[in-house]
């Protein structure tokens, strides 16, 4: 070794990788990734909304772009982060330590644990799955109920664990609306016979091409969007799911039986995000990182040399996480040239 | 020497006359305002042993304050010294005056101002004994007054964290009451200083006073004594002290079997007047201890109701957890009163509901969601999957999950497994139809709608031909027991599971699990089911110690009865309950109510389960 590391990045997801690509051109960077390989949640996804970009390709491109100055250490579980004489010291589970003048936390999110919304029957009824599980079915190209049949009807429930006072998450997870649109199109392509229903509170189609995709899902793929929150679910003898809701546009109660129920789970801070946010005193009420200033210093924190980026700050789609990483890299480079 | 008259008796006499006049008017009004059923109950039981029982209870409660004594003996002593002390002062004083004047029909004020009118002749029955007793009783009352002063200054001294904040006329009444006995002491002592006719207390105080110009102080003191009596008497019907008389009537009405109806009646008014504003309900209210509300407790609700300045917010800001009712020494059913008042407020509310697409009557709601309607609204597979019992004989057990249980499908699945394991012949009444037991409507004061809903469900239950109704929801259970008047037996699943276990129809494997059991309000305080769940849990693992349990259990905060609290405030109440439950570090928090379960589940990430889930997991 011998040569000093300039920046340690915890988390090798989109934000972490994007930051390393920018920073690595002129600085020595170490990425600490707790999983066996980099890519973060990209590894769990098949295609990305709204343009059906292949997640694997995105990941490969990022990894290929990593400059030589970047060292990647996978299966590296960081247990402690501390500031020591103006530098940042990171301790791994195996006792290994790394020291650098700057530290970027890009520890990301985790999907909401749908078991907490017991009324939707996740973990109780076999044919209730989450959007993450549906994505892996789509990746395999085969959507089957637990009984091994092709579902004739699929329903999606939006905002599972987001915008929900009862579970303490007031925030919007941003990605689920468009994700359901994307997945319902893919499901229809795989199961042309299936009827699809999507229960929503509001549909927030604010990104580029989002609205177009939403329109397409209705006109071309006949997805039926119903405004109203599902109140409860139950199971029938042949494992169909009975969904009870209120259609708030038609102002009437509604009941339907579906073969597969997909819960569009929201995003919560990952365990590492929660842990570091609390430890370093930069936590918002939900456990996400708080930046120094959300307008003018959105990647810096109140601590000198400590930066944050990506969905560890708040829910965001992949392109934004990539730009977050790049923006953080700029701030870090500036900091390094001022302080070294 | 003085005859038996002096003008200073007039304030007392006028006050007493006004008091009894007003009392008669109030009592008559309440009795006339009883509704038909209540009046019938009175007439049916007025000449019966129940009246004797009522007299006995009046003595026990109104004089001895047994219930306060049980909860807090210092507070009990304080009330006892006022009530029994004053009563004795009147009785013994009357006896003394009658003996002295050798007639039972002496002037009524003689007993009150006896020392002033007494002429020193000792020619009646044991004058020394009377003098001694009267002084003793006076000293006893004064000790109570001393405690009352202390309670005002520092309530914790009497074991109360918070005492009631009173209105200005309550304060006048209270000040008058506090002055009566010290003035009596001073007046009697002044007379004793002049005429040497005092007892051990009044003579001693009189001797101390003899350096003062007692000759000129004597009459003003008697005037003052008479005047504060007058002030107290005139204030009494309008202040908290009305409870002294209202409680007696309430005890009689209760013994005769009168209960609250759906509308405000004379009984409600009598109950409101029977509240002594002792403030015991303030300390036990979780909205005070956890969420910091200090104007909504029963004492303030009833006070505002009596004074006609009740706001909807105060009426609606109540979890109806009944901790206050359990603690109330008078047994005022304040939550039932709230139900009635909520109904009145909704009745007066002119703003129409905007759910006008729903069937007009609530009863139609229950019938509207039939399997026929299931095929409506985009339902793809019309065939109902439920086991229709057409042609099969009636089931033995009818299972009613309740709407809150439907939000917890795992409880229902557990009950299914248990029914199968015990080979019970059962039918699921509300498997697909959304049936509400009607209690949430009633708690909000929609009595008419609740009646319709309940009539419809009662019909469904009775036409099933089942022998036993089992429900998983304590709210439904309380409703079935108290509001339905069903002919078949009703059990909450905790009781039913215990019965299955005792009959050997289910067997469970034991393990090392440690459980903390939370008593749901409606099941515990509502229906007094405390042992069944504990026996079940002890058959599986060990029960942890919980500080405030059974009748003292703290509400989970997520009661449907409260429409005012924000989610954050509900969680404050929940966290207080969780704190006591987790003190002994259990593996599971176990409850028997779906609402409590959902409240606790989002609390501190402790494992939470319904008792049916625990039983189902341990069945062999």
GROMACS .gro file of C-alpha atoms in nm, chain A:
model
  340
    1UNK     CA    1   0.000   0.000   0.000
    2UNK     CA    2   0.196   0.295   0.123
    3UNK     CA    3  -0.009   0.546  -0.068
    4UNK     CA    4  -0.275   0.726   0.131
    5UNK     CA    5  -0.641   0.686   0.038
    6UNK     CA    6  -0.819   1.015  -0.028
    7UNK     CA    7  -1.176   0.901  -0.001
    8UNK     CA    8  -1.352   0.604   0.147
    9UNK     CA    9  -1.695   0.530   0.000
   10UNK     CA   10  -1.924   0.309   0.204
   11UNK     CA   11  -2.174   0.144  -0.030
   12UNK     CA   12  -2.109   0.029  -0.384
   13UNK     CA   13  -2.452   0.099  -0.530
   14UNK     CA   14  -2.528   0.346  -0.811
   15UNK     CA   15  -2.442   0.655  -0.602
   16UNK     CA   16  -2.121   0.509  -0.462
   17UNK     CA   17  -2.003   0.381  -0.799
   18UNK     CA   18  -2.083   0.707  -0.978
   19UNK     CA   19  -1.887   0.901  -0.716
   20UNK     CA   20  -1.591   0.665  -0.745
   21UNK     CA   21  -1.587   0.699  -1.126
   22UNK     CA   22  -1.555   1.079  -1.102
   23UNK     CA   23  -1.321   1.092  -0.803
   24UNK     CA   24  -1.098   0.805  -0.913
   25UNK     CA   25  -0.953   1.001  -1.204
   26UNK     CA   26  -0.742   1.217  -0.976
   27UNK     CA   27  -0.775   1.063  -0.630
   28UNK     CA   28  -0.725   0.730  -0.462
   29UNK     CA   29  -1.064   0.587  -0.364
   30UNK     CA   30  -1.166   0.282  -0.161
   31UNK     CA   31  -1.517   0.139  -0.198
   32UNK     CA   32  -1.640  -0.075   0.090
   33UNK     CA   33  -1.934  -0.292  -0.019
   34UNK     CA   34  -2.100  -0.522   0.229
   35UNK     CA   35  -2.239  -0.761  -0.033
   36UNK     CA   36  -2.031  -1.002  -0.241
   37UNK     CA   37  -2.052  -0.773  -0.542
   38UNK     CA   38  -2.112  -0.407  -0.621
   39UNK     CA   39  -2.428  -0.272  -0.778
   40UNK     CA   40  -2.655  -0.232  -0.478
   41UNK     CA   41  -3.026  -0.273  -0.551
   42UNK     CA   42  -2.950  -0.278  -0.924
   43UNK     CA   43  -2.864  -0.644  -0.868
   44UNK     CA   44  -3.223  -0.719  -0.766
   45UNK     CA   45  -3.378  -0.545  -1.065
   46UNK     CA   46  -3.427  -0.663  -1.420
   47UNK     CA   47  -3.531  -0.357  -1.621
   48UNK     CA   48  -3.536   0.002  -1.510
   49UNK     CA   49  -3.829   0.239  -1.555
   50UNK     CA   50  -3.929   0.426  -1.758
   51UNK     CA   51  -3.728   0.315  -2.061
   52UNK     CA   52  -3.679  -0.055  -1.983
   53UNK     CA   53  -3.306  -0.008  -1.958
   54UNK     CA   54  -3.137  -0.334  -1.862
   55UNK     CA   55  -3.020  -0.308  -1.501
   56UNK     CA   56  -2.733  -0.550  -1.560
   57UNK     CA   57  -2.601  -0.336  -1.845
   58UNK     CA   58  -2.616  -0.025  -1.632
   59UNK     CA   59  -2.425  -0.203  -1.361
   60UNK     CA   60  -2.164  -0.339  -1.603
   61UNK     CA   61  -2.112   0.004  -1.756
   62UNK     CA   62  -2.053   0.156  -1.416
   63UNK     CA   63  -1.807  -0.114  -1.311
   64UNK     CA   64  -1.616  -0.086  -1.640
   65UNK     CA   65  -1.579   0.287  -1.596
   66UNK     CA   66  -1.413   0.254  -1.255
   67UNK     CA   67  -1.061   0.402  -1.293
   68UNK     CA   68  -0.751   0.221  -1.171
   69UNK     CA   69  -0.720   0.444  -0.868
   70UNK     CA   70  -1.034   0.286  -0.724
   71UNK     CA   71  -1.000  -0.016  -0.500
   72UNK     CA   72  -1.316  -0.219  -0.436
   73UNK     CA   73  -1.341  -0.428  -0.125
   74UNK     CA   74  -1.655  -0.645  -0.123
   75UNK     CA   75  -1.807  -0.839   0.168
   76UNK     CA   76  -1.676  -0.557   0.383
   77UNK     CA   77  -1.910  -0.502   0.672
   78UNK     CA   78  -1.841  -0.164   0.831
   79UNK     CA   79  -1.915  -0.166   1.200
   80UNK     CA   80  -1.782   0.170   1.308
   81UNK     CA   81  -1.720   0.513   1.167
   82UNK     CA   82  -1.541   0.780   1.370
   83UNK     CA   83  -1.363   1.110   1.324
   84UNK     CA   84  -1.005   1.097   1.448
   85UNK     CA   85  -0.769   1.399   1.441
   86UNK     CA   86  -0.942   1.552   1.141
   87UNK     CA   87  -0.960   1.226   0.948
   88UNK     CA   88  -1.222   0.954   0.915
   89UNK     CA   89  -1.154   0.611   1.052
   90UNK     CA   90  -1.362   0.317   0.936
   91UNK     CA   91  -1.352  -0.015   1.119
   92UNK     CA   92  -1.466  -0.337   0.953
   93UNK     CA   93  -1.617  -0.638   1.123
   94UNK     CA   94  -1.291  -0.832   1.086
   95UNK     CA   95  -1.105  -0.562   1.277
   96UNK     CA   96  -0.944  -0.406   0.968
   97UNK     CA   97  -0.932  -0.025   0.973
   98UNK     CA   98  -0.901   0.237   0.699
   99UNK     CA   99  -0.825   0.606   0.739
  100UNK     CA  100  -0.891   0.885   0.489
  101UNK     CA  101  -0.948   1.260   0.501
  102UNK     CA  102  -1.293   1.224   0.340
  103UNK     CA  103  -1.574   0.974   0.377
  104UNK     CA  104  -1.877   0.933   0.153
  105UNK     CA  105  -2.176   0.749   0.292
  106UNK     CA  106  -2.385   0.594   0.014
  107UNK     CA  107  -2.547   0.324   0.220
  108UNK     CA  108  -2.880   0.329   0.039
  109UNK     CA  109  -3.225   0.201   0.125
  110UNK     CA  110  -3.405  -0.122   0.191
  111UNK     CA  111  -3.753  -0.217   0.074
  112UNK     CA  112  -4.029  -0.176   0.333
  113UNK     CA  113  -4.097  -0.501   0.518
  114UNK     CA  114  -4.451  -0.578   0.400
  115UNK     CA  115  -4.518  -0.811   0.694
  116UNK     CA  116  -4.576  -0.492   0.894
  117UNK     CA  117  -4.894  -0.425   0.693
  118UNK     CA  118  -5.067  -0.741   0.806
  119UNK     CA  119  -5.401  -0.643   0.649
  120UNK     CA  120  -5.251  -0.708   0.305
  121UNK     CA  121  -5.171  -1.066   0.400
  122UNK     CA  122  -4.804  -1.073   0.301
  123UNK     CA  123  -4.634  -1.373   0.459
  124UNK     CA  124  -4.977  -1.520   0.537
  125UNK     CA  125  -5.137  -1.580   0.198
  126UNK     CA  126  -4.911  -1.748  -0.059
  127UNK     CA  127  -5.023  -1.535  -0.350
  128UNK     CA  128  -4.940  -1.198  -0.199
  129UNK     CA  129  -4.594  -1.089  -0.316
  130UNK     CA  130  -4.390  -0.769  -0.315
  131UNK     CA  131  -4.275  -0.568  -0.615
  132UNK     CA  132  -3.922  -0.699  -0.551
  133UNK     CA  133  -4.041  -1.057  -0.586
  134UNK     CA  134  -4.243  -0.972  -0.896
  135UNK     CA  135  -3.929  -0.821  -1.050
  136UNK     CA  136  -3.741  -1.147  -1.011
  137UNK     CA  137  -4.035  -1.335  -1.167
  138UNK     CA  138  -4.025  -1.091  -1.459
  139UNK     CA  139  -3.649  -1.150  -1.485
  140UNK     CA  140  -3.712  -1.522  -1.514
  141UNK     CA  141  -3.981  -1.453  -1.771
  142UNK     CA  142  -4.229  -1.664  -1.582
  143UNK     CA  143  -4.507  -1.532  -1.360
  144UNK     CA  144  -4.676  -1.806  -1.164
  145UNK     CA  145  -4.894  -1.829  -0.859
  146UNK     CA  146  -4.781  -2.046  -0.572
  147UNK     CA  147  -4.989  -2.329  -0.720
  148UNK     CA  148  -4.785  -2.304  -1.039
  149UNK     CA  149  -5.068  -2.153  -1.248
  150UNK     CA  150  -5.055  -1.850  -1.470
  151UNK     CA  151  -5.250  -1.576  -1.294
  152UNK     CA  152  -5.559  -1.453  -1.476
  153UNK     CA  153  -5.578  -1.140  -1.268
  154UNK     CA  154  -5.315  -0.933  -1.095
  155UNK     CA  155  -5.369  -0.640  -0.860
  156UNK     CA  156  -5.112  -0.389  -0.740
  157UNK     CA  157  -5.137  -0.192  -0.418
  158UNK     CA  158  -4.948   0.136  -0.414
  159UNK     CA  159  -4.793   0.310  -0.114
  160UNK     CA  160  -4.729   0.001   0.099
  161UNK     CA  161  -4.524   0.152   0.377
  162UNK     CA  162  -4.504   0.497   0.223
  163UNK     CA  163  -4.728   0.795   0.294
  164UNK     CA  164  -4.863   0.588   0.579
  165UNK     CA  165  -4.904   0.750   0.917
  166UNK     CA  166  -4.974   0.418   1.084
  167UNK     CA  167  -4.629   0.277   1.011
  168UNK     CA  168  -4.470   0.614   1.080
  169UNK     CA  169  -4.361   0.682   0.720
  170UNK     CA  170  -4.508   1.010   0.607
  171UNK     CA  171  -4.278   1.038   0.305
  172UNK     CA  172  -4.344   0.938  -0.055
  173UNK     CA  173  -4.112   0.670  -0.191
  174UNK     CA  174  -4.113   0.837  -0.535
  175UNK     CA  175  -4.037   0.524  -0.739
  176UNK     CA  176  -4.336   0.296  -0.677
  177UNK     CA  177  -4.592   0.473  -0.900
  178UNK     CA  178  -4.385   0.446  -1.214
  179UNK     CA  179  -4.246   0.108  -1.109
  180UNK     CA  180  -4.599  -0.038  -1.100
  181UNK     CA  181  -4.662   0.108  -1.445
  182UNK     CA  182  -4.343  -0.054  -1.573
  183UNK     CA  183  -4.411  -0.389  -1.410
  184UNK     CA  184  -4.774  -0.402  -1.521
  185UNK     CA  185  -4.662  -0.349  -1.882
  186UNK     CA  186  -4.409  -0.630  -1.850
  187UNK     CA  187  -4.664  -0.858  -1.685
  188UNK     CA  188  -4.911  -0.793  -1.964
  189UNK     CA  189  -4.643  -0.876  -2.218
  190UNK     CA  190  -4.578  -1.206  -2.040
  191UNK     CA  191  -4.945  -1.280  -1.966
  192UNK     CA  192  -5.156  -1.130  -2.245
  193UNK     CA  193  -5.474  -1.279  -2.094
  194UNK     CA  194  -5.435  -1.127  -1.749
  195UNK     CA  195  -5.655  -0.847  -1.617
  196UNK     CA  196  -5.466  -0.595  -1.413
  197UNK     CA  197  -5.577  -0.348  -1.147
  198UNK     CA  198  -5.371  -0.091  -0.969
  199UNK     CA  199  -5.502   0.069  -0.646
  200UNK     CA  200  -5.353   0.410  -0.583
  201UNK     CA  201  -5.396   0.723  -0.372
  202UNK     CA  202  -5.232   0.962  -0.619
  203UNK     CA  203  -5.021   0.880  -0.919
  204UNK     CA  204  -4.709   1.089  -0.923
  205UNK     CA  205  -4.572   1.072  -1.276
  206UNK     CA  206  -4.325   1.356  -1.265
  207UNK     CA  207  -4.016   1.218  -1.438
  208UNK     CA  208  -3.922   1.226  -1.803
  209UNK     CA  209  -4.137   0.975  -1.996
  210UNK     CA  210  -4.329   0.876  -1.685
  211UNK     CA  211  -4.662   1.021  -1.796
  212UNK     CA  212  -4.619   0.871  -2.144
  213UNK     CA  213  -4.559   0.529  -1.994
  214UNK     CA  214  -4.863   0.566  -1.768
  215UNK     CA  215  -5.081   0.656  -2.064
  216UNK     CA  216  -4.941   0.366  -2.263
  217UNK     CA  217  -5.010   0.120  -1.980
  218UNK     CA  218  -5.378   0.214  -1.995
  219UNK     CA  219  -5.427   0.253  -2.368
  220UNK     CA  220  -5.211  -0.031  -2.492
  221UNK     CA  221  -5.195  -0.267  -2.197
  222UNK     CA  222  -5.539  -0.202  -2.045
  223UNK     CA  223  -5.422  -0.168  -1.690
  224UNK     CA  224  -5.712  -0.051  -1.477
  225UNK     CA  225  -5.614   0.221  -1.230
  226UNK     CA  226  -5.849   0.252  -0.933
  227UNK     CA  227  -5.821   0.544  -0.693
  228UNK     CA  228  -5.870   0.415  -0.343
  229UNK     CA  229  -5.676   0.244  -0.074
  230UNK     CA  230  -5.725  -0.127  -0.010
  231UNK     CA  231  -5.865  -0.179   0.338
  232UNK     CA  232  -5.820  -0.551   0.381
  233UNK     CA  233  -5.757  -0.877   0.205
  234UNK     CA  234  -5.866  -1.231   0.270
  235UNK     CA  235  -5.811  -1.563   0.104
  236UNK     CA  236  -6.054  -1.796  -0.069
  237UNK     CA  237  -6.045  -2.176  -0.064
  238UNK     CA  238  -5.846  -2.190  -0.388
  239UNK     CA  239  -5.593  -1.937  -0.262
  240UNK     CA  240  -5.729  -1.643  -0.455
  241UNK     CA  241  -5.700  -1.312  -0.280
  242UNK     CA  242  -6.017  -1.122  -0.202
  243UNK     CA  243  -5.943  -0.752  -0.201
  244UNK     CA  244  -6.175  -0.500  -0.035
  245UNK     CA  245  -6.135  -0.134  -0.114
  246UNK     CA  246  -6.327   0.182  -0.188
  247UNK     CA  247  -6.329   0.334  -0.534
  248UNK     CA  248  -6.314   0.697  -0.431
  249UNK     CA  249  -6.381   0.828  -0.783
  250UNK     CA  250  -6.698   0.625  -0.823
  251UNK     CA  251  -6.769   0.665  -0.451
  252UNK     CA  252  -6.854   0.305  -0.388
  253UNK     CA  253  -6.711   0.009  -0.203
  254UNK     CA  254  -6.542  -0.245  -0.423
  255UNK     CA  255  -6.452  -0.611  -0.382
  256UNK     CA  256  -6.258  -0.829  -0.620
  257UNK     CA  257  -6.084  -1.162  -0.633
  258UNK     CA  258  -5.741  -1.177  -0.789
  259UNK     CA  259  -5.490  -1.456  -0.845
  260UNK     CA  260  -5.186  -1.251  -0.757
  261UNK     CA  261  -5.157  -0.945  -0.537
  262UNK     CA  262  -4.845  -0.732  -0.570
  263UNK     CA  263  -4.751  -0.490  -0.292
  264UNK     CA  264  -4.557  -0.190  -0.418
  265UNK     CA  265  -4.330  -0.168  -0.116
  266UNK     CA  266  -4.185   0.167  -0.025
  267UNK     CA  267  -3.828   0.257   0.057
  268UNK     CA  268  -3.687   0.283   0.406
  269UNK     CA  269  -3.331   0.366   0.511
  270UNK     CA  270  -3.110   0.056   0.508
  271UNK     CA  271  -2.990  -0.077   0.845
  272UNK     CA  272  -2.643   0.074   0.781
  273UNK     CA  273  -2.799   0.409   0.692
  274UNK     CA  274  -3.000   0.409   1.014
  275UNK     CA  275  -2.697   0.304   1.216
  276UNK     CA  276  -2.459   0.571   1.081
  277UNK     CA  277  -2.724   0.842   1.076
  278UNK     CA  278  -2.794   0.789   1.443
  279UNK     CA  279  -2.428   0.744   1.539
  280UNK     CA  280  -2.316   1.060   1.362
  281UNK     CA  281  -2.620   1.266   1.461
  282UNK     CA  282  -2.728   1.333   1.103
  283UNK     CA  283  -3.059   1.145   1.111
  284UNK     CA  284  -3.395   1.277   1.000
  285UNK     CA  285  -3.711   1.144   1.175
  286UNK     CA  286  -3.712   0.835   0.955
  287UNK     CA  287  -3.343   0.749   0.979
  288UNK     CA  288  -3.230   0.899   0.648
  289UNK     CA  289  -2.922   1.121   0.633
  290UNK     CA  290  -2.967   1.495   0.658
  291UNK     CA  291  -2.736   1.704   0.443
  292UNK     CA  292  -2.592   2.034   0.553
  293UNK     CA  293  -2.828   2.233   0.335
  294UNK     CA  294  -3.079   2.083   0.099
  295UNK     CA  295  -3.036   2.370  -0.148
  296UNK     CA  296  -2.673   2.471  -0.145
  297UNK     CA  297  -2.478   2.189   0.021
  298UNK     CA  298  -2.686   1.880  -0.037
  299UNK     CA  299  -2.397   1.633  -0.026
  300UNK     CA  300  -2.203   1.782   0.262
  301UNK     CA  301  -2.294   1.722   0.624
  302UNK     CA  302  -2.241   1.914   0.943
  303UNK     CA  303  -1.919   1.716   0.992
  304UNK     CA  304  -1.605   1.824   0.806
  305UNK     CA  305  -1.497   1.570   0.545
  306UNK     CA  306  -1.816   1.366   0.571
  307UNK     CA  307  -2.041   1.349   0.265
  308UNK     CA  308  -2.363   1.169   0.182
  309UNK     CA  309  -2.525   1.068  -0.146
  310UNK     CA  310  -2.804   0.867  -0.300
  311UNK     CA  311  -3.111   0.698  -0.159
  312UNK     CA  312  -2.960   0.702   0.189
  313UNK     CA  313  -3.077   1.065   0.189
  314UNK     CA  314  -3.429   1.017   0.061
  315UNK     CA  315  -3.604   0.791  -0.191
  316UNK     CA  316  -3.489   0.859  -0.548
  317UNK     CA  317  -3.472   0.678  -0.883
  318UNK     CA  318  -3.146   0.536  -1.027
  319UNK     CA  319  -3.058   0.829  -1.260
  320UNK     CA  320  -3.085   1.072  -0.972
  321UNK     CA  321  -2.873   0.849  -0.749
  322UNK     CA  322  -2.605   0.846  -1.019
  323UNK     CA  323  -2.608   1.224  -1.041
  324UNK     CA  324  -2.600   1.242  -0.663
  325UNK     CA  325  -2.279   1.039  -0.667
  326UNK     CA  326  -2.124   1.266  -0.927
  327UNK     CA  327  -2.226   1.578  -0.737
  328UNK     CA  328  -2.079   1.438  -0.418
  329UNK     CA  329  -1.757   1.361  -0.606
  330UNK     CA  330  -1.732   1.726  -0.711
  331UNK     CA  331  -1.782   1.846  -0.355
  332UNK     CA  332  -1.526   1.597  -0.224
  333UNK     CA  333  -1.270   1.697  -0.488
  334UNK     CA  334  -1.317   2.060  -0.392
  335UNK     CA  335  -1.278   1.977  -0.025
  336UNK     CA  336  -0.963   1.776  -0.090
  337UNK     CA  337  -0.797   2.053  -0.292
  338UNK     CA  338  -0.882   2.306  -0.021
  339UNK     CA  339  -0.762   2.094   0.267
  340UNK     CA  340  -0.470   1.887   0.140
   0.00000   0.00000   0.00000
